[in-house]
mmCIF file with all atom_site columns, C-alpha atoms in Angstrom:
data_model
loop_
_atom_site.group_PDB
_atom_site.id
_atom_site.type_symbol
_atom_site.label_atom_id
_atom_site.label_alt_id
_atom_site.label_comp_id
_atom_site.label_asym_id
_atom_site.label_entity_id
_atom_site.label_seq_id
_atom_site.pdbx_PDB_ins_code
_atom_site.Cartn_x
_atom_site.Cartn_y
_atom_site.Cartn_z
_atom_site.occupancy
_atom_site.B_iso_or_equiv
_atom_site.pdbx_formal_charge
_atom_site.auth_seq_id
_atom_site.auth_comp_id
_atom_site.auth_asym_id
_atom_site.auth_atom_id
_atom_site.pdbx_PDB_model_num
ATOM 1   C CA . MET A 1 1   ? 73.924  68.326  94.818  1.00 0.00 ? 1   MET A CA 1
ATOM 2   C CA . SER A 1 2   ? 75.610  65.250  93.472  1.00 0.00 ? 2   SER A CA 1
ATOM 3   C CA . ASN A 1 3   ? 79.327  64.951  93.027  1.00 0.00 ? 3   ASN A CA 1
ATOM 4   C CA . GLU A 1 4   ? 78.871  64.601  89.246  1.00 0.00 ? 4   GLU A CA 1
ATOM 5   C CA . SER A 1 5   ? 77.023  67.947  89.146  1.00 0.00 ? 5   SER A CA 1
ATOM 6   C CA . MET A 1 6   ? 79.755  69.542  91.307  1.00 0.00 ? 6   MET A CA 1
ATOM 7   C CA . VAL A 1 7   ? 82.454  68.250  89.046  1.00 0.00 ? 7   VAL A CA 1
ATOM 8   C CA . ALA A 1 8   ? 80.718  69.751  86.026  1.00 0.00 ? 8   ALA A CA 1
ATOM 9   C CA . GLU A 1 9   ? 80.403  73.094  87.827  1.00 0.00 ? 9   GLU A CA 1
ATOM 10  C CA . ILE A 1 10  ? 84.118  73.070  88.696  1.00 0.00 ? 10  ILE A CA 1
ATOM 11  C CA . GLN A 1 11  ? 85.047  72.052  85.119  1.00 0.00 ? 11  GLN A CA 1
ATOM 12  C CA . ASN A 1 12  ? 82.936  74.975  83.749  1.00 0.00 ? 12  ASN A CA 1
ATOM 13  C CA . ALA A 1 13  ? 84.651  77.374  86.225  1.00 0.00 ? 13  ALA A CA 1
ATOM 14  C CA . ILE A 1 14  ? 88.074  76.248  85.050  1.00 0.00 ? 14  ILE A CA 1
ATOM 15  C CA . GLY A 1 15  ? 87.184  77.192  81.439  1.00 0.00 ? 15  GLY A CA 1
ATOM 16  C CA . ALA A 1 16  ? 85.452  80.376  82.439  1.00 0.00 ? 16  ALA A CA 1
ATOM 17  C CA . HIS A 1 17  ? 88.259  81.644  84.539  1.00 0.00 ? 17  HIS A CA 1
ATOM 18  C CA . GLY A 1 18  ? 90.729  80.765  81.763  1.00 0.00 ? 18  GLY A CA 1
ATOM 19  C CA . LYS A 1 19  ? 88.963  83.200  79.491  1.00 0.00 ? 19  LYS A CA 1
ATOM 20  C CA . TRP A 1 20  ? 89.720  86.061  81.948  1.00 0.00 ? 20  TRP A CA 1
ATOM 21  C CA . LYS A 1 21  ? 93.291  86.309  80.816  1.00 0.00 ? 21  LYS A CA 1
ATOM 22  C CA . PHE A 1 22  ? 92.115  86.897  77.259  1.00 0.00 ? 22  PHE A CA 1
ATOM 23  C CA . ASN A 1 23  ? 89.550  89.514  78.404  1.00 0.00 ? 23  ASN A CA 1
ATOM 24  C CA . LEU A 1 24  ? 92.068  91.304  80.560  1.00 0.00 ? 24  LEU A CA 1
ATOM 25  C CA . LYS A 1 25  ? 94.756  91.179  77.797  1.00 0.00 ? 25  LYS A CA 1
ATOM 26  C CA . LEU A 1 26  ? 92.240  92.906  75.532  1.00 0.00 ? 26  LEU A CA 1
ATOM 27  C CA . ALA A 1 27  ? 91.634  95.562  78.150  1.00 0.00 ? 27  ALA A CA 1
ATOM 28  C CA . VAL A 1 28  ? 95.429  96.073  78.570  1.00 0.00 ? 28  VAL A CA 1
ATOM 29  C CA . ASN A 1 29  ? 95.917  96.401  74.854  1.00 0.00 ? 29  ASN A CA 1
ATOM 30  C CA . ASN A 1 30  ? 92.978  98.607  74.194  1.00 0.00 ? 30  ASN A CA 1
ATOM 31  C CA . GLY A 1 31  ? 92.678  100.578 77.323  1.00 0.00 ? 31  GLY A CA 1
ATOM 32  C CA . LYS A 1 32  ? 88.916  99.772  77.419  1.00 0.00 ? 32  LYS A CA 1
ATOM 33  C CA . SER A 1 33  ? 86.598  96.984  78.435  1.00 0.00 ? 33  SER A CA 1
ATOM 34  C CA . ASP A 1 34  ? 83.003  96.024  78.756  1.00 0.00 ? 34  ASP A CA 1
ATOM 35  C CA . PHE A 1 35  ? 83.695  95.003  82.266  1.00 0.00 ? 35  PHE A CA 1
ATOM 36  C CA . GLU A 1 36  ? 83.622  97.225  85.321  1.00 0.00 ? 36  GLU A CA 1
ATOM 37  C CA . VAL A 1 37  ? 86.340  97.207  87.894  1.00 0.00 ? 37  VAL A CA 1
ATOM 38  C CA . GLU A 1 38  ? 83.990  97.194  90.909  1.00 0.00 ? 38  GLU A CA 1
ATOM 39  C CA . LYS A 1 39  ? 82.033  94.288  89.473  1.00 0.00 ? 39  LYS A CA 1
ATOM 40  C CA . VAL A 1 40  ? 85.039  92.289  88.546  1.00 0.00 ? 40  VAL A CA 1
ATOM 41  C CA . LYS A 1 41  ? 86.357  92.811  92.069  1.00 0.00 ? 41  LYS A CA 1
ATOM 42  C CA . VAL A 1 42  ? 83.381  90.897  93.568  1.00 0.00 ? 42  VAL A CA 1
ATOM 43  C CA . ASP A 1 43  ? 83.661  87.135  93.642  1.00 0.00 ? 43  ASP A CA 1
ATOM 44  C CA . ASN A 1 44  ? 80.023  86.279  93.683  1.00 0.00 ? 44  ASN A CA 1
ATOM 45  C CA . LEU A 1 45  ? 78.813  87.875  90.514  1.00 0.00 ? 45  LEU A CA 1
ATOM 46  C CA . CYS A 1 46  ? 80.457  85.364  88.008  1.00 0.00 ? 46  CYS A CA 1
ATOM 47  C CA . ASP A 1 47  ? 78.578  82.174  87.360  1.00 0.00 ? 47  ASP A CA 1
ATOM 48  C CA . PHE A 1 48  ? 81.000  80.137  89.371  1.00 0.00 ? 48  PHE A CA 1
ATOM 49  C CA . GLY A 1 49  ? 80.862  82.668  92.271  1.00 0.00 ? 49  GLY A CA 1
ATOM 50  C CA . LYS A 1 50  ? 77.001  82.589  92.274  1.00 0.00 ? 50  LYS A CA 1
ATOM 51  C CA . TRP A 1 51  ? 77.167  78.735  92.456  1.00 0.00 ? 51  TRP A CA 1
ATOM 52  C CA . LEU A 1 52  ? 80.018  78.765  95.075  1.00 0.00 ? 52  LEU A CA 1
ATOM 53  C CA . HIS A 1 53  ? 78.303  81.255  97.348  1.00 0.00 ? 53  HIS A CA 1
ATOM 54  C CA . GLY A 1 54  ? 74.765  80.001  96.643  1.00 0.00 ? 54  GLY A CA 1
ATOM 55  C CA . ASP A 1 55  ? 72.599  77.396  98.213  1.00 0.00 ? 55  ASP A CA 1
ATOM 56  C CA . HIS A 1 56  ? 73.422  74.604  95.625  1.00 0.00 ? 56  HIS A CA 1
ATOM 57  C CA . ILE A 1 57  ? 76.349  73.337  97.861  1.00 0.00 ? 57  ILE A CA 1
ATOM 58  C CA . ASP A 1 58  ? 75.430  71.642  101.174 1.00 0.00 ? 58  ASP A CA 1
ATOM 59  C CA . ALA A 1 59  ? 76.635  72.914  104.459 1.00 0.00 ? 59  ALA A CA 1
ATOM 60  C CA . GLN A 1 60  ? 78.902  70.002  105.039 1.00 0.00 ? 60  GLN A CA 1
ATOM 61  C CA . THR A 1 61  ? 80.761  70.707  101.793 1.00 0.00 ? 61  THR A CA 1
ATOM 62  C CA . LYS A 1 62  ? 81.004  74.425  102.661 1.00 0.00 ? 62  LYS A CA 1
ATOM 63  C CA . GLN A 1 63  ? 82.773  73.390  105.946 1.00 0.00 ? 63  GLN A CA 1
ATOM 64  C CA . GLY A 1 64  ? 85.425  71.295  104.110 1.00 0.00 ? 64  GLY A CA 1
ATOM 65  C CA . LYS A 1 65  ? 88.914  72.366  103.338 1.00 0.00 ? 65  LYS A CA 1
ATOM 66  C CA . PRO A 1 66  ? 88.569  72.202  99.571  1.00 0.00 ? 66  PRO A CA 1
ATOM 67  C CA . TYR A 1 67  ? 85.640  74.653  99.587  1.00 0.00 ? 67  TYR A CA 1
ATOM 68  C CA . GLU A 1 68  ? 87.528  76.898  102.043 1.00 0.00 ? 68  GLU A CA 1
ATOM 69  C CA . VAL A 1 69  ? 90.645  76.997  99.908  1.00 0.00 ? 69  VAL A CA 1
ATOM 70  C CA . VAL A 1 70  ? 88.786  77.441  96.562  1.00 0.00 ? 70  VAL A CA 1
ATOM 71  C CA . THR A 1 71  ? 86.627  80.265  98.018  1.00 0.00 ? 71  THR A CA 1
ATOM 72  C CA . ARG A 1 72  ? 89.656  82.138  99.175  1.00 0.00 ? 72  ARG A CA 1
ATOM 73  C CA . LEU A 1 73  ? 91.606  81.671  96.007  1.00 0.00 ? 73  LEU A CA 1
ATOM 74  C CA . HIS A 1 74  ? 88.677  82.679  93.883  1.00 0.00 ? 74  HIS A CA 1
ATOM 75  C CA . ARG A 1 75  ? 88.260  85.842  95.921  1.00 0.00 ? 75  ARG A CA 1
ATOM 76  C CA . GLU A 1 76  ? 91.945  86.645  95.520  1.00 0.00 ? 76  GLU A CA 1
ATOM 77  C CA . PHE A 1 77  ? 91.701  85.838  91.735  1.00 0.00 ? 77  PHE A CA 1
ATOM 78  C CA . HIS A 1 78  ? 88.964  88.451  91.394  1.00 0.00 ? 78  HIS A CA 1
ATOM 79  C CA . LEU A 1 79  ? 90.809  91.095  93.435  1.00 0.00 ? 79  LEU A CA 1
ATOM 80  C CA . CYS A 1 80  ? 93.838  90.683  91.168  1.00 0.00 ? 80  CYS A CA 1
ATOM 81  C CA . ALA A 1 81  ? 91.773  90.713  87.975  1.00 0.00 ? 81  ALA A CA 1
ATOM 82  C CA . SER A 1 82  ? 90.120  93.880  89.103  1.00 0.00 ? 82  SER A CA 1
ATOM 83  C CA . GLU A 1 83  ? 93.511  95.499  89.733  1.00 0.00 ? 83  GLU A CA 1
ATOM 84  C CA . VAL A 1 84  ? 94.746  94.560  86.249  1.00 0.00 ? 84  VAL A CA 1
ATOM 85  C CA . LEU A 1 85  ? 91.527  96.072  84.780  1.00 0.00 ? 85  LEU A CA 1
ATOM 86  C CA . ARG A 1 86  ? 91.817  99.166  86.904  1.00 0.00 ? 86  ARG A CA 1
ATOM 87  C CA . LEU A 1 87  ? 95.416  99.786  85.732  1.00 0.00 ? 87  LEU A CA 1
ATOM 88  C CA . ALA A 1 88  ? 94.494  99.057  82.100  1.00 0.00 ? 88  ALA A CA 1
ATOM 89  C CA . LEU A 1 89  ? 91.525  101.442 82.085  1.00 0.00 ? 89  LEU A CA 1
ATOM 90  C CA . ASP A 1 90  ? 93.571  104.147 83.836  1.00 0.00 ? 90  ASP A CA 1
ATOM 91  C CA . GLY A 1 91  ? 96.150  103.966 80.973  1.00 0.00 ? 91  GLY A CA 1
ATOM 92  C CA . HIS A 1 92  ? 98.892  102.161 82.889  1.00 0.00 ? 92  HIS A CA 1
ATOM 93  C CA . LYS A 1 93  ? 99.449  99.597  80.147  1.00 0.00 ? 93  LYS A CA 1
ATOM 94  C CA . ASN A 1 94  ? 102.862 98.378  81.247  1.00 0.00 ? 94  ASN A CA 1
ATOM 95  C CA . ARG A 1 95  ? 101.971 97.999  84.946  1.00 0.00 ? 95  ARG A CA 1
ATOM 96  C CA . ALA A 1 96  ? 98.743  96.270  83.930  1.00 0.00 ? 96  ALA A CA 1
ATOM 97  C CA . SER A 1 97  ? 100.660 93.936  81.580  1.00 0.00 ? 97  SER A CA 1
ATOM 98  C CA . ASP A 1 98  ? 103.226 93.114  84.313  1.00 0.00 ? 98  ASP A CA 1
ATOM 99  C CA . LEU A 1 99  ? 100.553 92.271  86.839  1.00 0.00 ? 99  LEU A CA 1
ATOM 100 C CA . LEU A 1 100 ? 98.591  90.229  84.180  1.00 0.00 ? 100 LEU A CA 1
ATOM 101 C CA . GLU A 1 101 ? 101.663 88.183  83.263  1.00 0.00 ? 101 GLU A CA 1
ATOM 102 C CA . GLY A 1 102 ? 102.972 87.982  86.808  1.00 0.00 ? 102 GLY A CA 1
ATOM 103 C CA . GLU A 1 103 ? 100.657 87.803  89.760  1.00 0.00 ? 103 GLU A CA 1
ATOM 104 C CA . PHE A 1 104 ? 97.472  87.345  87.847  1.00 0.00 ? 104 PHE A CA 1
ATOM 105 C CA . ALA A 1 105 ? 98.943  84.364  85.986  1.00 0.00 ? 105 ALA A CA 1
ATOM 106 C CA . GLU A 1 106 ? 100.173 82.918  89.196  1.00 0.00 ? 106 GLU A CA 1
ATOM 107 C CA . ARG A 1 107 ? 96.926  83.282  91.011  1.00 0.00 ? 107 ARG A CA 1
ATOM 108 C CA . SER A 1 108 ? 95.005  81.880  88.108  1.00 0.00 ? 108 SER A CA 1
ATOM 109 C CA . ALA A 1 109 ? 97.303  78.834  87.938  1.00 0.00 ? 109 ALA A CA 1
ATOM 110 C CA . ILE A 1 110 ? 96.970  78.195  91.668  1.00 0.00 ? 110 ILE A CA 1
ATOM 111 C CA . LEU A 1 111 ? 93.155  78.443  91.486  1.00 0.00 ? 111 LEU A CA 1
ATOM 112 C CA . VAL A 1 112 ? 92.970  76.055  88.493  1.00 0.00 ? 112 VAL A CA 1
ATOM 113 C CA . LYS A 1 113 ? 95.209  73.627  90.466  1.00 0.00 ? 113 LYS A CA 1
ATOM 114 C CA . ALA A 1 114 ? 92.912  73.850  93.496  1.00 0.00 ? 114 ALA A CA 1
ATOM 115 C CA . LEU A 1 115 ? 89.829  73.470  91.265  1.00 0.00 ? 115 LEU A CA 1
ATOM 116 C CA . ASN A 1 116 ? 91.341  70.367  89.734  1.00 0.00 ? 116 ASN A CA 1
ATOM 117 C CA . LYS A 1 117 ? 92.227  68.879  93.091  1.00 0.00 ? 117 LYS A CA 1
ATOM 118 C CA . TRP A 1 118 ? 88.782  69.444  94.412  1.00 0.00 ? 118 TRP A CA 1
ATOM 119 C CA . LYS A 1 119 ? 87.313  67.977  91.202  1.00 0.00 ? 119 LYS A CA 1
ATOM 120 C CA . GLY A 1 120 ? 89.585  64.918  91.706  1.00 0.00 ? 120 GLY A CA 1
ATOM 121 C CA . GLU A 1 121 ? 88.436  64.496  95.248  1.00 0.00 ? 121 GLU A CA 1
ATOM 122 C CA . LEU A 1 122 ? 84.774  64.429  94.030  1.00 0.00 ? 122 LEU A CA 1
ATOM 123 C CA . SER A 1 123 ? 85.364  61.919  91.234  1.00 0.00 ? 123 SER A CA 1
#
């Protein structure tokens, strides 16, 4: 896969993961969601996760530090997002909101920073 294609995938991921805060905020406010906790928890079901864990990325890239860091951060992002969703769906609005605005926002920012760094290294 060319660096140009990888940069495009990473850019798409930044936008897609940014939308998660909106989706989770709706779940917190409404106590319901079209998303399932167990599916959100898994980091290879979203489009970026399918690409990240799929065979589009060569073995050498997968052995590199940027890939390792982004994969770990992406997994942690999904775990945190699933916990926000679980709390929201279980009716723990305040706890879900605190987690969304705290740890989730922090993990999201760290993931985006790592994605931007990786993108910069590929450009």
